[in-house]
Short mmCIF file of C-alpha atoms in Angstrom, two decimals:
data_model
loop_
_atom_site.label_atom_id
_atom_site.label_comp_id
_atom_site.label_asym_id
_atom_site.label_seq_id
_atom_site.Cartn_x
_atom_site.Cartn_y
_atom_site.Cartn_z
CA MET H 11 83.52 71.25 106.88
CA ASP H 12 83.92 70.63 103.15
CA LEU H 13 87.59 71.52 103.35
CA VAL H 14 90.09 72.29 106.09
CA PHE H 15 93.50 73.92 105.76
CA ARG H 16 95.97 73.22 108.54
CA ALA H 17 98.61 75.89 108.35
CA PRO H 18 101.65 76.21 110.62
CA ARG H 19 101.65 79.82 109.40
CA ALA H 20 98.70 81.83 108.13
CA VAL H 21 98.21 85.58 107.76
CA THR H 22 94.89 86.60 109.34
CA PRO H 23 93.50 90.02 110.29
CA ASP H 24 94.88 89.35 113.79
CA GLY H 25 98.38 88.76 112.42
CA GLU H 26 100.36 85.69 111.50
CA ARG H 27 99.40 82.58 113.45
CA SER H 28 99.19 78.81 113.35
CA CYS H 29 95.61 77.76 112.66
CA SER H 30 93.06 75.60 110.94
CA VAL H 31 90.75 77.26 108.42
CA GLY H 32 87.43 75.54 107.74
CA VAL H 33 85.54 76.01 104.47
CA SER H 34 81.88 75.33 103.84
CA GLY H 35 79.95 76.22 100.70
CA GLY H 36 82.87 78.20 99.28
CA ARG H 37 83.20 80.48 102.31
CA ILE H 38 85.37 80.51 105.38
CA ALA H 39 83.27 78.99 108.16
CA ALA H 40 85.84 78.83 110.98
CA VAL H 41 89.36 79.92 111.91
CA GLU H 42 90.51 77.91 114.90
CA ASP H 43 93.61 76.46 116.52
CA TYR H 44 95.79 74.23 114.36
CA ASP H 45 94.43 70.82 115.39
CA THR H 46 90.82 71.80 116.08
CA LEU H 47 88.95 71.36 112.80
CA THR H 48 88.21 68.30 110.67
CA GLY H 49 86.60 68.08 107.26
CA ASP H 50 85.85 66.00 104.18
CA ARG H 51 89.22 67.03 102.81
CA VAL H 52 92.21 68.25 104.82
CA VAL H 53 95.10 70.13 103.23
CA GLU H 54 98.23 70.16 105.36
CA LEU H 55 100.59 73.01 104.52
CA ARG H 56 104.32 72.34 104.71
CA GLU H 57 106.55 74.01 107.26
CA ASP H 58 107.98 76.34 104.60
CA GLU H 59 104.54 77.49 103.36
CA VAL H 60 102.27 80.30 104.51
CA LEU H 61 98.52 80.48 103.89
CA LEU H 62 97.64 83.94 102.55
CA PRO H 63 94.26 85.32 101.55
CA GLY H 64 93.94 85.45 97.77
CA LEU H 65 95.32 88.74 96.52
CA VAL H 66 93.06 91.42 95.04
CA ASP H 67 94.47 93.35 92.05
CA THR H 68 92.27 96.31 91.23
CA HIS H 69 94.42 97.64 88.37
CA VAL H 70 94.62 95.23 85.44
CA HIS H 71 94.40 95.99 81.71
CA VAL H 72 93.00 92.81 80.16
CA ASN H 73 92.55 94.54 76.75
CA ASP H 74 89.77 92.16 75.75
CA PRO H 75 87.83 92.38 73.44
CA GLY H 76 89.50 94.27 70.63
CA ARG H 77 93.15 93.98 71.61
CA SER H 78 93.19 90.41 72.85
CA ASP H 79 96.49 89.84 71.05
CA TRP H 80 97.94 92.05 73.80
CA GLU H 81 96.41 89.89 76.58
CA GLY H 82 92.95 88.42 77.09
CA PHE H 83 90.68 87.13 79.84
CA ASP H 84 91.97 83.56 79.55
CA THR H 85 95.68 84.38 79.82
CA ALA H 86 95.29 87.29 82.25
CA THR H 87 93.27 85.30 84.77
CA ARG H 88 95.57 82.27 84.55
CA ALA H 89 98.55 84.57 85.15
CA ALA H 90 96.70 86.13 88.08
CA ALA H 91 96.06 82.73 89.66
CA ALA H 92 99.69 81.70 89.15
CA GLY H 93 100.66 84.84 91.05
CA GLY H 94 98.28 84.29 93.97
CA VAL H 95 95.71 86.82 92.70
CA THR H 96 92.17 85.44 92.99
CA THR H 97 90.27 88.67 92.30
CA LEU H 98 91.01 91.33 89.69
CA VAL H 99 89.23 94.44 88.44
CA ASP H 100 89.63 95.20 84.75
CA MET H 101 90.36 98.70 83.48
CA PRO H 102 87.94 100.30 80.99
CA LEU H 103 90.45 101.20 78.27
CA ASN H 104 92.59 99.40 75.71
CA SER H 105 89.65 97.13 75.00
CA LEU H 106 87.45 97.92 72.01
CA PRO H 107 84.98 99.31 72.77
CA PRO H 108 86.14 101.00 75.99
CA THR H 109 83.81 100.56 78.95
CA VAL H 110 82.14 103.96 78.86
CA ASP H 111 78.47 102.93 78.77
CA VAL H 112 76.32 99.95 79.74
CA THR H 113 76.32 98.57 76.22
CA SER H 114 80.11 98.36 76.16
CA LEU H 115 80.11 96.80 79.63
CA ASP H 116 77.80 94.08 78.31
CA VAL H 117 80.15 93.52 75.36
CA LYS H 118 83.06 93.06 77.75
CA ARG H 119 81.16 90.65 79.98
CA ARG H 120 80.19 88.56 76.98
CA ALA H 121 83.85 88.47 75.90
CA ALA H 122 84.85 87.20 79.35
CA GLU H 123 82.07 84.65 79.77
CA GLY H 124 83.39 81.18 80.50
CA ARG H 125 87.01 82.30 80.21
CA ILE H 126 87.92 83.60 83.67
CA ALA H 127 90.00 81.53 86.09
CA VAL H 128 89.57 84.04 88.95
CA ASP H 129 86.79 86.40 90.01
CA VAL H 130 86.61 89.54 87.86
CA GLY H 131 85.03 92.95 88.26
CA PHE H 132 85.03 95.98 85.99
CA TRP H 133 85.79 99.68 86.11
CA GLY H 134 83.87 102.17 84.01
CA GLY H 135 85.35 105.17 82.26
CA ALA H 136 84.74 108.90 82.62
CA VAL H 137 85.42 110.57 79.27
CA PRO H 138 84.20 113.74 77.56
CA GLY H 139 80.50 113.52 76.78
CA ASN H 140 79.52 110.49 78.88
CA ARG H 141 78.28 112.20 82.04
CA GLY H 142 74.82 110.73 81.45
CA GLU H 143 76.28 107.22 81.32
CA LEU H 144 77.96 107.33 84.74
CA ARG H 145 74.92 106.59 86.90
CA PRO H 146 73.68 103.74 84.65
CA LEU H 147 77.15 102.16 84.73
CA HIS H 148 77.23 102.56 88.51
CA ASP H 149 73.83 100.87 88.76
CA ALA H 150 75.12 98.09 86.49
CA GLY H 151 77.80 97.30 89.08
CA VAL H 152 81.08 98.87 87.97
CA PHE H 153 83.39 99.68 90.88
CA GLY H 154 84.06 103.27 89.86
CA PHE H 155 85.24 105.40 86.97
CA LYS H 156 88.68 105.96 85.52
CA CYS H 157 89.75 109.19 83.89
CA PHE H 158 92.88 110.65 82.37
CA LEU H 159 94.07 114.25 82.51
CA LEU H 160 96.23 113.82 79.39
CA HIS H 161 96.23 111.58 76.33
CA SER H 162 95.65 108.02 77.47
CA GLY H 163 97.74 106.39 74.76
CA VAL H 164 94.64 105.33 72.79
CA ASP H 165 92.46 107.79 70.91
CA GLU H 166 89.15 106.16 71.84
CA PHE H 167 89.58 107.00 75.55
CA ALA H 168 89.90 110.79 75.65
CA PRO H 169 91.09 112.82 78.66
CA LEU H 170 89.03 115.21 80.76
CA ASP H 171 89.92 118.89 80.87
CA GLU H 172 89.52 120.77 84.14
CA ALA H 173 85.85 121.60 83.50
CA GLY H 174 85.14 118.00 82.54
CA LEU H 175 86.93 116.72 85.64
CA GLU H 176 84.83 118.93 87.91
CA GLU H 177 81.65 117.94 86.07
CA ALA H 178 82.46 114.24 86.54
CA MET H 179 83.25 114.72 90.24
CA ARG H 180 80.00 116.57 90.89
CA GLU H 181 78.01 113.89 89.07
CA LEU H 182 79.72 111.08 91.01
CA ALA H 183 79.36 112.89 94.34
CA ALA H 184 75.59 112.88 93.82
CA PHE H 185 75.51 109.08 94.15
CA ASP H 186 78.81 108.53 96.02
CA GLY H 187 80.58 107.04 93.02
CA LEU H 188 84.37 106.69 92.98
CA LEU H 189 86.65 108.51 90.53
CA ILE H 190 90.06 106.92 89.92
CA VAL H 191 92.55 109.22 88.25
CA HIS H 192 95.62 108.83 86.07
CA ALA H 193 97.15 111.97 87.53
CA GLU H 194 99.68 113.53 85.16
CA ASP H 195 99.27 117.13 84.00
CA ALA H 196 99.15 117.55 80.23
CA GLU H 197 100.44 121.13 80.25
CA THR H 198 103.47 120.25 82.38
CA ILE H 199 104.38 117.35 80.14
CA GLY H 200 103.75 119.47 77.06
CA GLY H 201 106.35 121.93 78.35
CA ALA H 202 108.96 119.25 79.08
CA PRO H 203 111.51 118.13 76.47
CA ALA H 204 110.01 115.65 74.03
CA VAL H 205 111.61 112.23 74.02
CA HIS H 206 113.05 110.54 70.95
CA GLY H 207 115.68 107.84 71.08
CA ARG H 208 117.19 105.28 73.40
CA SER H 209 118.06 107.39 76.45
CA TYR H 210 116.10 106.45 79.58
CA ALA H 211 117.24 109.70 81.23
CA ASP H 212 115.63 111.65 78.40
CA PHE H 213 112.40 109.67 78.78
CA LEU H 214 112.37 110.35 82.53
CA GLY H 215 112.88 114.05 81.84
CA SER H 216 109.87 114.04 79.55
CA ARG H 217 107.54 112.91 82.38
CA PRO H 218 108.76 114.95 85.40
CA ARG H 219 107.55 114.59 88.96
CA ALA H 220 105.98 118.03 88.62
CA ALA H 221 103.43 116.57 86.19
CA GLU H 222 102.18 114.18 88.86
CA ASN H 223 102.37 116.72 91.66
CA THR H 224 100.41 119.38 89.73
CA ALA H 225 97.71 116.95 88.66
CA ILE H 226 97.30 115.46 92.14
CA ALA H 227 97.01 118.95 93.67
CA ARG H 228 94.24 119.75 91.18
CA VAL H 229 92.37 116.52 91.93
CA LEU H 230 92.60 117.08 95.69
CA ASP H 231 91.37 120.68 95.36
CA LEU H 232 88.35 119.58 93.35
CA ALA H 233 87.65 116.73 95.75
CA ARG H 234 87.60 119.24 98.61
CA ARG H 235 85.13 121.44 96.75
CA THR H 236 82.83 118.72 95.42
CA GLY H 237 82.96 116.14 98.22
CA ALA H 238 83.66 113.39 95.68
CA ARG H 239 85.55 110.20 96.54
CA VAL H 240 88.81 110.00 94.58
CA HIS H 241 91.62 107.49 94.18
CA ILE H 242 95.08 108.29 92.81
CA LEU H 243 96.35 105.58 90.49
CA HIS H 244 99.94 104.26 90.22
CA LEU H 245 101.66 106.93 92.32
CA ALA H 246 105.28 107.25 91.23
CA SER H 247 106.26 110.63 92.70
CA GLY H 248 107.25 110.60 96.34
CA ASP H 249 106.86 114.40 96.35
CA ALA H 250 103.08 113.98 96.37
CA VAL H 251 102.99 111.93 99.59
CA PRO H 252 102.76 114.94 101.98
CA MET H 253 99.91 116.39 99.89
CA LEU H 254 97.98 113.16 100.19
CA ALA H 255 98.59 112.90 103.92
CA GLN H 256 97.44 116.48 104.49
CA ALA H 257 94.35 116.09 102.33
CA ARG H 258 93.32 113.00 104.24
CA ALA H 259 93.88 114.81 107.55
CA ASP H 260 91.66 117.59 106.23
CA GLY H 261 88.84 115.13 105.56
CA VAL H 262 89.23 114.74 101.81
CA ARG H 263 88.06 111.28 100.81
CA VAL H 264 91.16 110.17 98.96
CA THR H 265 93.02 106.88 98.65
CA ALA H 266 96.14 106.10 96.65
CA GLU H 267 98.07 103.15 95.27
CA THR H 268 101.52 102.39 93.98
CA CYS H 269 102.82 99.46 91.94
CA PRO H 270 105.45 96.73 92.25
CA HIS H 271 107.61 98.19 89.48
CA TYR H 272 107.93 101.52 91.28
CA LEU H 273 108.98 99.63 94.42
CA SER H 274 111.39 97.31 92.59
CA PHE H 275 113.27 99.21 89.89
CA VAL H 276 115.22 102.48 89.83
CA ALA H 277 115.99 104.82 86.96
CA GLU H 278 119.72 104.69 87.57
CA GLU H 279 119.79 100.98 86.68
CA ILE H 280 117.66 101.05 83.51
CA ARG H 281 119.76 100.63 80.39
CA ASP H 282 119.31 102.86 77.39
CA GLY H 283 117.04 101.15 74.89
CA ALA H 284 115.44 98.89 77.54
CA THR H 285 111.90 99.81 76.57
CA GLU H 286 110.43 96.92 78.58
CA PHE H 287 110.76 99.37 81.51
CA LYS H 288 108.73 102.14 79.88
CA CYS H 289 105.57 103.04 81.78
CA CYS H 290 103.71 106.24 82.59
CA PRO H 291 104.28 107.72 85.09
CA PRO H 292 107.89 106.52 84.77
CA ILE H 293 110.07 104.55 87.12
CA ARG H 294 112.01 107.20 89.03
CA GLU H 295 115.23 107.43 91.03
CA ALA H 296 116.36 105.30 93.99
CA GLY H 297 115.62 107.99 96.56
CA ASN H 298 112.09 108.36 95.22
CA ARG H 299 111.57 104.59 95.50
CA GLU H 300 112.41 104.74 99.21
CA GLU H 301 109.90 107.57 99.69
CA LEU H 302 107.20 105.27 98.32
CA TRP H 303 108.22 102.46 100.67
CA ARG H 304 108.06 104.89 103.61
CA ALA H 305 104.61 106.05 102.51
CA LEU H 306 103.41 102.45 102.55
CA GLY H 307 104.86 101.94 106.01
CA ASP H 308 103.22 105.15 107.24
CA GLY H 309 99.84 104.20 105.78
CA VAL H 310 99.63 107.15 103.37
CA LEU H 311 99.51 104.74 100.44
CA ASP H 312 96.68 102.26 100.81
CA CYS H 313 97.55 99.46 98.44
CA VAL H 314 99.94 97.94 95.91
CA VAL H 315 98.44 96.76 92.61
CA THR H 316 100.19 95.83 89.41
CA ASP H 317 98.85 98.17 86.71
CA HIS H 318 99.39 95.17 84.45
CA SER H 319 99.52 96.81 81.02
CA PRO H 320 100.86 94.33 78.45
CA CYS H 321 101.29 94.58 74.70
CA THR H 322 102.72 92.65 71.79
CA PRO H 323 106.54 92.64 71.51
CA ASP H 324 106.59 94.83 68.39
CA LEU H 325 104.88 97.68 70.26
CA LYS H 326 107.79 97.83 72.70
CA ARG H 327 110.05 98.71 69.75
CA PHE H 328 112.87 96.42 70.75
CA ASP H 329 114.17 96.88 67.21
CA SER H 330 115.03 100.53 67.83
CA GLY H 331 114.89 100.88 71.61
CA ASP H 332 113.17 104.24 71.09
CA PHE H 333 111.38 105.31 74.26
CA GLY H 334 109.38 107.87 72.30
CA ASP H 335 107.82 105.26 70.04
CA ALA H 336 107.44 102.33 72.47
CA TRP H 337 104.18 101.43 74.22
CA GLY H 338 104.22 102.42 77.89
CA GLY H 339 103.20 99.64 80.23
CA ILE H 340 104.65 96.97 82.54
CA ALA H 341 103.36 93.40 82.41
CA GLY H 342 103.63 92.22 86.01
CA LEU H 343 100.44 90.45 87.04
CA GLN H 344 102.01 87.06 87.75
CA VAL H 345 105.10 88.34 89.60
CA GLY H 346 103.67 91.19 91.68
CA LEU H 347 103.63 89.25 94.96
CA PRO H 348 107.23 88.00 94.90
CA ALA H 349 108.44 91.37 93.61
CA VAL H 350 106.84 93.23 96.51
CA TRP H 351 107.82 90.57 99.07
CA THR H 352 111.45 90.67 97.91
CA GLY H 353 111.62 94.41 98.50
CA ALA H 354 109.49 94.39 101.63
CA ARG H 355 111.45 91.82 103.62
CA SER H 356 114.75 93.55 102.84
CA ARG H 357 113.30 96.66 104.50
CA GLY H 358 111.98 94.95 107.61
CA PHE H 359 108.35 94.59 106.55
CA THR H 360 106.42 91.36 107.16
CA LEU H 361 103.94 89.25 105.26
CA ASP H 362 101.25 90.92 107.37
CA ASP H 363 102.21 94.19 105.67
CA VAL H 364 102.21 92.67 102.19
CA VAL H 365 98.77 91.14 102.73
CA ARG H 366 97.46 94.49 103.94
CA TRP H 367 98.80 96.21 100.82
CA MET H 368 97.91 93.57 98.22
CA ALA H 369 94.80 91.79 99.55
CA GLN H 370 92.94 93.56 102.34
CA GLY H 371 93.69 97.12 101.19
CA PRO H 372 92.57 96.76 97.57
CA ALA H 373 89.46 94.82 98.66
CA GLU H 374 88.52 97.59 101.07
CA GLN H 375 89.27 100.29 98.50
CA VAL H 376 86.64 98.90 96.12
CA GLY H 377 84.25 97.74 98.84
CA LEU H 378 84.63 93.96 98.48
CA SER H 379 84.01 93.01 102.08
CA GLY H 380 84.11 89.29 101.32
CA LYS H 381 87.60 89.35 99.79
CA GLY H 382 91.18 89.85 100.93
CA ARG H 383 90.99 88.37 104.45
CA ILE H 384 91.16 84.98 106.13
CA ALA H 385 88.13 85.60 108.31
CA VAL H 386 84.80 83.92 108.95
CA GLY H 387 82.26 84.84 106.27
CA CYS H 388 84.80 85.74 103.61
CA ASP H 389 85.17 83.84 100.36
CA ALA H 390 87.54 80.88 100.68
CA ASP H 391 90.19 82.44 98.42
CA PHE H 392 93.78 81.52 99.29
CA ALA H 393 97.35 81.56 98.04
CA VAL H 394 99.80 78.98 99.36
CA PHE H 395 103.08 80.90 99.42
CA ALA H 396 106.65 79.73 100.05
CA PRO H 397 108.30 83.01 101.11
CA ASP H 398 111.87 81.70 101.33
CA GLU H 399 112.01 79.88 98.00
CA ALA H 400 114.01 81.87 95.45
CA PHE H 401 113.64 81.85 91.68
CA VAL H 402 114.72 83.79 88.62
CA VAL H 403 111.98 85.19 86.39
CA ASP H 404 111.87 83.71 82.89
CA ARG H 405 109.54 85.70 80.68
CA THR H 406 108.90 82.69 78.44
CA ARG H 407 107.47 80.69 81.34
CA LEU H 408 104.96 83.30 82.52
CA GLN H 409 101.27 82.82 81.77
CA HIS H 410 101.00 86.29 80.18
CA ARG H 411 100.07 86.13 76.49
CA ASN H 412 103.31 87.77 75.31
CA PRO H 413 106.87 87.11 76.54
CA VAL H 414 107.58 90.73 77.49
CA SER H 415 108.62 91.41 81.09
CA ALA H 416 110.70 94.02 82.87
CA TYR H 417 111.28 91.33 85.53
CA HIS H 418 113.02 88.93 83.10
CA GLU H 419 116.16 87.42 84.70
CA ARG H 420 115.46 89.18 88.02
CA ALA H 421 115.99 87.06 91.14
CA LEU H 422 112.98 87.15 93.45
CA ALA H 423 111.95 85.55 96.74
CA GLY H 424 108.66 83.78 97.20
CA VAL H 425 106.84 81.18 95.11
CA VAL H 426 103.08 80.68 94.84
CA ARG H 427 102.53 76.93 95.03
CA ALA H 428 98.73 76.85 94.92
CA SER H 429 95.76 79.18 94.58
CA TRP H 430 92.20 78.47 95.68
CA LEU H 431 89.01 80.27 94.66
CA ARG H 432 85.94 79.83 96.86
CA GLY H 433 87.27 76.52 98.15
CA ARG H 434 88.30 75.08 94.77
CA GLU H 435 91.92 74.73 93.70
CA ILE H 436 92.85 76.53 90.48
CA ALA H 437 95.01 74.52 88.08
CA LEU H 438 98.27 76.48 87.74
CA ASP H 439 100.31 74.18 85.51
CA HIS H 440 97.82 73.59 82.70
CA PRO H 441 94.62 75.15 81.39
CA ALA H 442 91.48 73.80 83.00
CA GLU H 443 87.80 74.65 82.91
CA PRO H 444 87.65 78.16 84.44
CA PHE H 445 85.17 78.80 87.23
CA GLY H 446 85.69 82.46 88.06
CA GLU H 447 82.64 84.66 88.58
CA PHE H 448 81.78 88.23 87.70
CA LEU H 449 81.78 90.63 90.63
CA THR H 450 79.72 93.77 90.97
CA ARG H 451 79.98 96.73 93.28
CA GLU H 452 78.46 95.95 96.66
CA GLU H 453 75.66 97.90 98.25
CA SER H 454 75.07 96.85 101.85
CA THR H 455 75.53 93.09 101.66
CA PRO H 456 78.80 91.19 101.23
CA SER H 457 79.89 89.37 98.09
CA VAL H 458 77.11 90.56 95.79
CA ARG H 459 77.74 89.01 92.38
CA SER H 460 76.06 89.26 89.01
CA GLY H 461 77.01 85.73 87.98
CA GLN H 462 78.25 84.93 84.51
CA HIS H 463 76.10 86.30 81.70
#
């Protein structure tokens, strides 16, 4: 073996166990008993450390090119590695141009070339007028297509109306493409009180649960009629969980995710003017948070991903604290794992559960069979995690480009001490030559990659 990890604790598809993990040529070649394997290099984990598969975050806004002052491939992927994330999939909007055709995908890949510390894939976009671009983007390797049902926050990524949504679903069903949906209903939100000022309660009232519930019901109805595969992004309304469960029981091909901030924070504790907590859909009440945790435990929600959506400090309007004017997005890429683990262990969940939600589940959702598991044949991607080590988040010490974080001064459990990508350790404490690769959607063989362009 090129490399062997000896771990008193490791999370594998068979559960947590003591084992040795052998690596050859960047892939996992063996998973055996603790003292069985030898190699050119042996890494002995400490008693307080657990070997996890590298996490897979399929919901990241890198914003590069075009808005790289908000984030960027260099800072985003270093933050990912520092948080145990070794694979991410970049969203098609907030970059300029948005990824709505093959030409814009090529622009984005060129912007990322030589700058990625972890493996990176890309989503395409479904917007009015680009139906003819969906199949070429699919053939170029994007993992699926994101759409909005209301204004996206940026004018260059327009929403689909009901006819456009059905048209996109029928087009994608023809080649089994995946539609991922920001599911909030524009009409419902248009009828809610507009928000201006510092009151978080007023902001919450402007984005009611009914907006999510109505939009999700529409998506599920169209998925039934068209046979398209659909995925519900950043679920924040616990009311929608029974709908999702019933649709799946009825044979609708639907998956759904939630995010660490919906599992961590509650509306009752957000101060007026604290615009670092603004996101859409919004963080809801404590009872709603527990509904999302139950849905994860019951398997109705498939994965937890960050929806890392950063911006520059001025866009959060800290000067006025006005929720109506502030950019909506939570920057959480680096702290997603400890945030989820902190909440999970207090509710009786295990690291097995967290790995299923944050590594195996997202990998399966996008079809990356070689990611998210400590199993023979998978890429040798790992996070060395100390689950009992506590720390307090300091926004100025995160790898994100801008020091804006809803998690600032929050006490969390669990520290990532090392991350490995295909058998190579990623430098976490200082910039180093990045060696991430571009990922493309798989067909029938595992770990199909396009390589760096």
